[in-house]
Amino acid sequence: MAMRLRRRALDQLLQGRHAHKGGRTLAQRARNLTTIATAYSWDELLAERGIGQITALEVERWLALNGLQLRQAGTGSLRHG
């Protein structure tokens, strides 16, 4: 069974700083959710209102199950410690 993102993660991805990369309408954005999610770095995702480490990890795992990952930013920080 495919992993589904919880509402908090969905809402932030569909309305966050990179949402426009998925399209103009909510329907377009929903279809292009992986495009939106992969535009984020770890730090950018954590900077979104309502996103904490648990939700960011959920997004990261969801992307991994789809063969994708968050955008790499700068010098990579230790984040799971």
mmCIF file of N, CA and C in Angstrom:
data_model
loop_
_atom_site.group_PDB
_atom_site.id
_atom_site.type_symbol
_atom_site.label_atom_id
_atom_site.label_comp_id
_atom_site.label_asym_id
_atom_site.label_seq_id
_atom_site.Cartn_x
_atom_site.Cartn_y
_atom_site.Cartn_z
ATOM 1 N N MET A 1 0.846 -1.185 0.000
ATOM 2 C CA MET A 1 0.000 0.000 0.000
ATOM 3 C C MET A 1 0.895 1.254 0.000
ATOM 4 N N ALA A 2 0.556 2.202 -0.822
ATOM 5 C CA ALA A 2 1.337 3.438 -0.933
ATOM 6 C C ALA A 2 1.124 4.326 0.295
ATOM 7 N N MET A 3 2.186 4.964 0.696
ATOM 8 C CA MET A 3 2.112 5.896 1.821
ATOM 9 C C MET A 3 1.413 7.172 1.371
ATOM 10 N N ARG A 4 0.527 7.672 2.210
ATOM 11 C CA ARG A 4 -0.165 8.922 1.926
ATOM 12 C C ARG A 4 0.281 9.971 2.927
ATOM 13 N N LEU A 5 0.408 11.184 2.437
ATOM 14 C CA LEU A 5 0.782 12.292 3.327
ATOM 15 C C LEU A 5 -0.411 12.723 4.166
ATOM 16 N N ARG A 6 -0.132 13.105 5.393
ATOM 17 C CA ARG A 6 -1.195 13.630 6.248
ATOM 18 C C ARG A 6 -1.593 15.033 5.789
ATOM 19 N N ARG A 7 -2.735 15.471 6.235
ATOM 20 C CA ARG A 7 -3.322 16.743 5.821
ATOM 21 C C ARG A 7 -2.375 17.924 6.036
ATOM 22 N N ARG A 8 -1.694 17.956 7.155
ATOM 23 C CA ARG A 8 -0.784 19.072 7.448
ATOM 24 C C ARG A 8 0.283 19.204 6.372
ATOM 25 N N ALA A 9 0.889 18.081 6.000
ATOM 26 C CA ALA A 9 1.921 18.098 4.972
ATOM 27 C C ALA A 9 1.336 18.506 3.627
ATOM 28 N N LEU A 10 0.198 17.946 3.285
ATOM 29 C CA LEU A 10 -0.455 18.300 2.022
ATOM 30 C C LEU A 10 -0.764 19.785 1.946
ATOM 31 N N ASP A 11 -1.377 20.304 2.980
ATOM 32 C CA ASP A 11 -1.749 21.724 2.992
ATOM 33 C C ASP A 11 -0.537 22.616 2.792
ATOM 34 N N GLN A 12 0.544 22.313 3.471
ATOM 35 C CA GLN A 12 1.729 23.157 3.371
ATOM 36 C C GLN A 12 2.380 23.060 1.991
ATOM 37 N N LEU A 13 2.418 21.868 1.434
ATOM 38 C CA LEU A 13 2.996 21.720 0.100
ATOM 39 C C LEU A 13 2.141 22.425 -0.951
ATOM 40 N N LEU A 14 0.834 22.327 -0.816
ATOM 41 C CA LEU A 14 -0.070 22.933 -1.797
ATOM 42 C C LEU A 14 -0.149 24.450 -1.696
ATOM 43 N N GLN A 15 0.256 25.005 -0.547
ATOM 44 C CA GLN A 15 0.147 26.448 -0.347
ATOM 45 C C GLN A 15 1.479 27.125 -0.028
ATOM 46 N N GLY A 16 2.536 26.376 0.092
ATOM 47 C CA GLY A 16 3.826 26.904 0.522
ATOM 48 C C GLY A 16 4.584 27.651 -0.563
ATOM 49 N N ARG A 17 5.818 27.988 -0.242
ATOM 50 C CA ARG A 17 6.646 28.837 -1.106
ATOM 51 C C ARG A 17 6.925 28.255 -2.480
ATOM 52 N N HIS A 18 6.866 26.941 -2.641
ATOM 53 C CA HIS A 18 7.144 26.331 -3.941
ATOM 54 C C HIS A 18 5.881 25.797 -4.626
ATOM 55 N N ALA A 19 4.725 26.089 -4.084
ATOM 56 C CA ALA A 19 3.468 25.564 -4.639
ATOM 57 C C ALA A 19 3.263 25.963 -6.100
ATOM 58 N N HIS A 20 3.684 27.164 -6.448
ATOM 59 C CA HIS A 20 3.489 27.647 -7.821
ATOM 60 C C HIS A 20 4.182 26.764 -8.857
ATOM 61 N N LYS A 21 5.173 26.002 -8.440
ATOM 62 C CA LYS A 21 5.898 25.124 -9.365
ATOM 63 C C LYS A 21 5.040 23.945 -9.808
ATOM 64 N N GLY A 22 3.942 23.721 -9.099
ATOM 65 C CA GLY A 22 3.031 22.630 -9.453
ATOM 66 C C GLY A 22 1.872 23.065 -10.317
ATOM 67 N N GLY A 23 1.700 24.364 -10.477
ATOM 68 C CA GLY A 23 0.605 24.864 -11.312
ATOM 69 C C GLY A 23 -0.140 25.991 -10.635
ATOM 70 N N ARG A 24 -1.114 26.522 -11.333
ATOM 71 C CA ARG A 24 -1.872 27.669 -10.828
ATOM 72 C C ARG A 24 -3.066 27.258 -9.957
ATOM 73 N N THR A 25 -3.685 26.140 -10.302
ATOM 74 C CA THR A 25 -4.878 25.721 -9.566
ATOM 75 C C THR A 25 -4.533 24.645 -8.541
ATOM 76 N N LEU A 26 -5.401 24.480 -7.587
ATOM 77 C CA LEU A 26 -5.212 23.444 -6.573
ATOM 78 C C LEU A 26 -5.178 22.061 -7.215
ATOM 79 N N ALA A 27 -6.009 21.831 -8.210
ATOM 80 C CA ALA A 27 -6.034 20.533 -8.896
ATOM 81 C C ALA A 27 -4.704 20.266 -9.597
ATOM 82 N N GLN A 28 -4.147 21.267 -10.262
ATOM 83 C CA GLN A 28 -2.852 21.102 -10.918
ATOM 84 C C GLN A 28 -1.769 20.824 -9.888
ATOM 85 N N ARG A 29 -1.798 21.561 -8.803
ATOM 86 C CA ARG A 29 -0.800 21.370 -7.751
ATOM 87 C C ARG A 29 -0.888 19.975 -7.148
ATOM 88 N N ALA A 30 -2.097 19.491 -6.942
ATOM 89 C CA ALA A 30 -2.283 18.154 -6.373
ATOM 90 C C ALA A 30 -1.708 17.089 -7.303
ATOM 91 N N ARG A 31 -1.871 17.271 -8.614
ATOM 92 C CA ARG A 31 -1.323 16.323 -9.584
ATOM 93 C C ARG A 31 0.198 16.386 -9.645
ATOM 94 N N ASN A 32 0.765 17.526 -9.298
ATOM 95 C CA ASN A 32 2.205 17.747 -9.386
ATOM 96 C C ASN A 32 2.863 17.871 -8.013
ATOM 97 N N LEU A 33 2.324 17.166 -7.046
ATOM 98 C CA LEU A 33 2.794 17.275 -5.668
ATOM 99 C C LEU A 33 4.267 16.887 -5.517
ATOM 100 N N THR A 34 4.712 15.900 -6.264
ATOM 101 C CA THR A 34 6.119 15.515 -6.146
ATOM 102 C C THR A 34 7.037 16.615 -6.684
ATOM 103 N N THR A 35 6.597 17.323 -7.710
ATOM 104 C CA THR A 35 7.380 18.445 -8.243
ATOM 105 C C THR A 35 7.535 19.525 -7.181
ATOM 106 N N ILE A 36 6.465 19.791 -6.488
ATOM 107 C CA ILE A 36 6.488 20.797 -5.427
ATOM 108 C C ILE A 36 7.406 20.342 -4.297
ATOM 109 N N ALA A 37 7.208 19.115 -3.839
ATOM 110 C CA ALA A 37 7.970 18.616 -2.694
ATOM 111 C C ALA A 37 9.464 18.557 -2.978
ATOM 112 N N THR A 38 9.856 18.157 -4.183
ATOM 113 C CA THR A 38 11.278 18.051 -4.497
ATOM 114 C C THR A 38 11.945 19.413 -4.673
ATOM 115 N N ALA A 39 11.167 20.462 -4.760
ATOM 116 C CA ALA A 39 11.729 21.815 -4.858
ATOM 117 C C ALA A 39 12.231 22.313 -3.502
ATOM 118 N N TYR A 40 11.806 21.663 -2.435
ATOM 119 C CA TYR A 40 12.190 22.064 -1.082
ATOM 120 C C TYR A 40 13.508 21.452 -0.650
ATOM 121 N N SER A 41 14.278 22.222 0.078
ATOM 122 C CA SER A 41 15.400 21.667 0.833
ATOM 123 C C SER A 41 14.853 21.347 2.230
ATOM 124 N N TRP A 42 15.626 20.632 2.997
ATOM 125 C CA TRP A 42 15.213 20.295 4.367
ATOM 126 C C TRP A 42 14.933 21.571 5.174
ATOM 127 N N ASP A 43 15.838 22.525 5.110
ATOM 128 C CA ASP A 43 15.691 23.757 5.888
ATOM 129 C C ASP A 43 14.476 24.577 5.435
ATOM 130 N N GLU A 44 14.232 24.613 4.138
ATOM 131 C CA GLU A 44 13.061 25.336 3.640
ATOM 132 C C GLU A 44 11.775 24.677 4.116
ATOM 133 N N LEU A 45 11.755 23.369 4.101
ATOM 134 C CA LEU A 45 10.569 22.651 4.555
ATOM 135 C C LEU A 45 10.294 22.951 6.021
ATOM 136 N N LEU A 46 11.339 22.935 6.839
ATOM 137 C CA LEU A 46 11.168 23.239 8.263
ATOM 138 C C LEU A 46 10.771 24.693 8.505
ATOM 139 N N ALA A 47 11.086 25.572 7.575
ATOM 140 C CA ALA A 47 10.740 26.984 7.724
ATOM 141 C C ALA A 47 9.268 27.265 7.419
ATOM 142 N N GLU A 48 8.580 26.315 6.791
ATOM 143 C CA GLU A 48 7.161 26.501 6.494
ATOM 144 C C GLU A 48 6.352 26.440 7.791
ATOM 145 N N ARG A 49 5.406 27.308 7.891
ATOM 146 C CA ARG A 49 4.542 27.351 9.077
ATOM 147 C C ARG A 49 3.817 26.013 9.243
ATOM 148 N N GLY A 50 3.874 25.479 10.438
ATOM 149 C CA GLY A 50 3.173 24.232 10.731
ATOM 150 C C GLY A 50 3.954 22.966 10.403
ATOM 151 N N ILE A 51 5.165 23.123 9.864
ATOM 152 C CA ILE A 51 5.981 21.946 9.548
ATOM 153 C C ILE A 51 7.084 21.810 10.590
ATOM 154 N N GLY A 52 7.071 20.707 11.275
ATOM 155 C CA GLY A 52 8.133 20.394 12.231
ATOM 156 C C GLY A 52 8.916 19.206 11.715
ATOM 157 N N GLN A 53 9.798 18.691 12.538
ATOM 158 C CA GLN A 53 10.642 17.579 12.098
ATOM 159 C C GLN A 53 9.851 16.332 11.725
ATOM 160 N N ILE A 54 8.805 16.031 12.466
ATOM 161 C CA ILE A 54 8.016 14.825 12.177
ATOM 162 C C ILE A 54 7.365 14.930 10.803
ATOM 163 N N THR A 55 6.752 16.061 10.515
ATOM 164 C CA THR A 55 6.100 16.248 9.215
ATOM 165 C C THR A 55 7.129 16.300 8.096
ATOM 166 N N ALA A 56 8.265 16.944 8.331
ATOM 167 C CA ALA A 56 9.324 16.991 7.321
ATOM 168 C C ALA A 56 9.856 15.584 7.031
ATOM 169 N N LEU A 57 10.025 14.785 8.058
ATOM 170 C CA LEU A 57 10.453 13.397 7.863
ATOM 171 C C LEU A 57 9.417 12.608 7.068
ATOM 172 N N GLU A 58 8.150 12.872 7.328
ATOM 173 C CA GLU A 58 7.069 12.220 6.590
ATOM 174 C C GLU A 58 7.165 12.547 5.096
ATOM 175 N N VAL A 59 7.386 13.823 4.785
ATOM 176 C CA VAL A 59 7.531 14.238 3.387
ATOM 177 C C VAL A 59 8.759 13.577 2.770
ATOM 178 N N GLU A 60 9.860 13.566 3.514
ATOM 179 C CA GLU A 60 11.092 12.957 3.026
ATOM 180 C C GLU A 60 10.895 11.472 2.733
ATOM 181 N N ARG A 61 10.233 10.763 3.618
ATOM 182 C CA ARG A 61 9.976 9.323 3.426
ATOM 183 C C ARG A 61 9.032 9.088 2.252
ATOM 184 N N TRP A 62 8.006 9.937 2.132
ATOM 185 C CA TRP A 62 7.064 9.823 1.024
ATOM 186 C C TRP A 62 7.790 9.995 -0.309
ATOM 187 N N LEU A 63 8.673 10.982 -0.381
ATOM 188 C CA LEU A 63 9.450 11.172 -1.598
ATOM 189 C C LEU A 63 10.330 9.956 -1.886
ATOM 190 N N ALA A 64 10.988 9.435 -0.858
ATOM 191 C CA ALA A 64 11.863 8.271 -1.029
ATOM 192 C C ALA A 64 11.093 7.074 -1.581
ATOM 193 N N LEU A 65 9.876 6.870 -1.121
ATOM 194 C CA LEU A 65 9.051 5.768 -1.628
ATOM 195 C C LEU A 65 8.685 5.968 -3.089
ATOM 196 N N ASN A 66 8.775 7.203 -3.560
ATOM 197 C CA ASN A 66 8.514 7.524 -4.963
ATOM 198 C C ASN A 66 9.818 7.676 -5.749
ATOM 199 N N GLY A 67 10.937 7.271 -5.148
ATOM 200 C CA GLY A 67 12.230 7.328 -5.817
ATOM 201 C C GLY A 67 12.794 8.729 -5.945
ATOM 202 N N LEU A 68 12.356 9.642 -5.073
ATOM 203 C CA LEU A 68 12.766 11.047 -5.134
ATOM 204 C C LEU A 68 13.350 11.488 -3.806
ATOM 205 N N GLN A 69 13.851 12.710 -3.768
ATOM 206 C CA GLN A 69 14.389 13.260 -2.520
ATOM 207 C C GLN A 69 14.222 14.773 -2.489
ATOM 208 N N LEU A 70 14.368 15.323 -1.293
ATOM 209 C CA LEU A 70 14.368 16.771 -1.147
ATOM 210 C C LEU A 70 15.571 17.352 -1.868
ATOM 211 N N ARG A 71 15.458 18.597 -2.276
ATOM 212 C CA ARG A 71 16.561 19.288 -2.934
ATOM 213 C C ARG A 71 17.708 19.445 -1.945
ATOM 214 N N GLN A 72 18.908 19.198 -2.405
ATOM 215 C CA GLN A 72 20.090 19.365 -1.563
ATOM 216 C C GLN A 72 20.464 20.841 -1.530
ATOM 217 N N ALA A 73 20.683 21.354 -0.353
ATOM 218 C CA ALA A 73 21.024 22.778 -0.213
ATOM 219 C C ALA A 73 22.367 22.928 0.488
ATOM 220 N N GLY A 74 23.204 23.743 -0.060
ATOM 221 C CA GLY A 74 24.472 24.082 0.583
ATOM 222 C C GLY A 74 25.314 22.898 0.959
ATOM 223 N N THR A 75 25.794 22.925 2.184
ATOM 224 C CA THR A 75 26.745 21.913 2.649
ATOM 225 C C THR A 75 26.093 20.827 3.467
ATOM 226 N N GLY A 76 24.881 20.493 3.247
ATOM 227 C CA GLY A 76 24.229 19.411 3.974
ATOM 228 C C GLY A 76 24.449 19.438 5.465
ATOM 229 N N SER A 77 23.406 19.559 6.199
ATOM 230 C CA SER A 77 23.514 19.626 7.655
ATOM 231 C C SER A 77 23.081 18.318 8.280
ATOM 232 N N LEU A 78 23.542 18.072 9.484
ATOM 233 C CA LEU A 78 23.107 16.923 10.255
ATOM 234 C C LEU A 78 21.696 17.208 10.734
ATOM 235 N N ARG A 79 20.751 16.381 10.359
ATOM 236 C CA ARG A 79 19.368 16.695 10.695
ATOM 237 C C ARG A 79 18.653 15.618 11.477
ATOM 238 N N HIS A 80 19.170 14.431 11.511
ATOM 239 C CA HIS A 80 18.449 13.354 12.204
ATOM 240 C C HIS A 80 19.080 13.005 13.540
ATOM 241 N N GLY A 81 19.941 13.855 14.025
ATOM 242 C CA GLY A 81 20.666 13.514 15.241
ATOM 243 C C GLY A 81 19.989 13.954 16.412
#
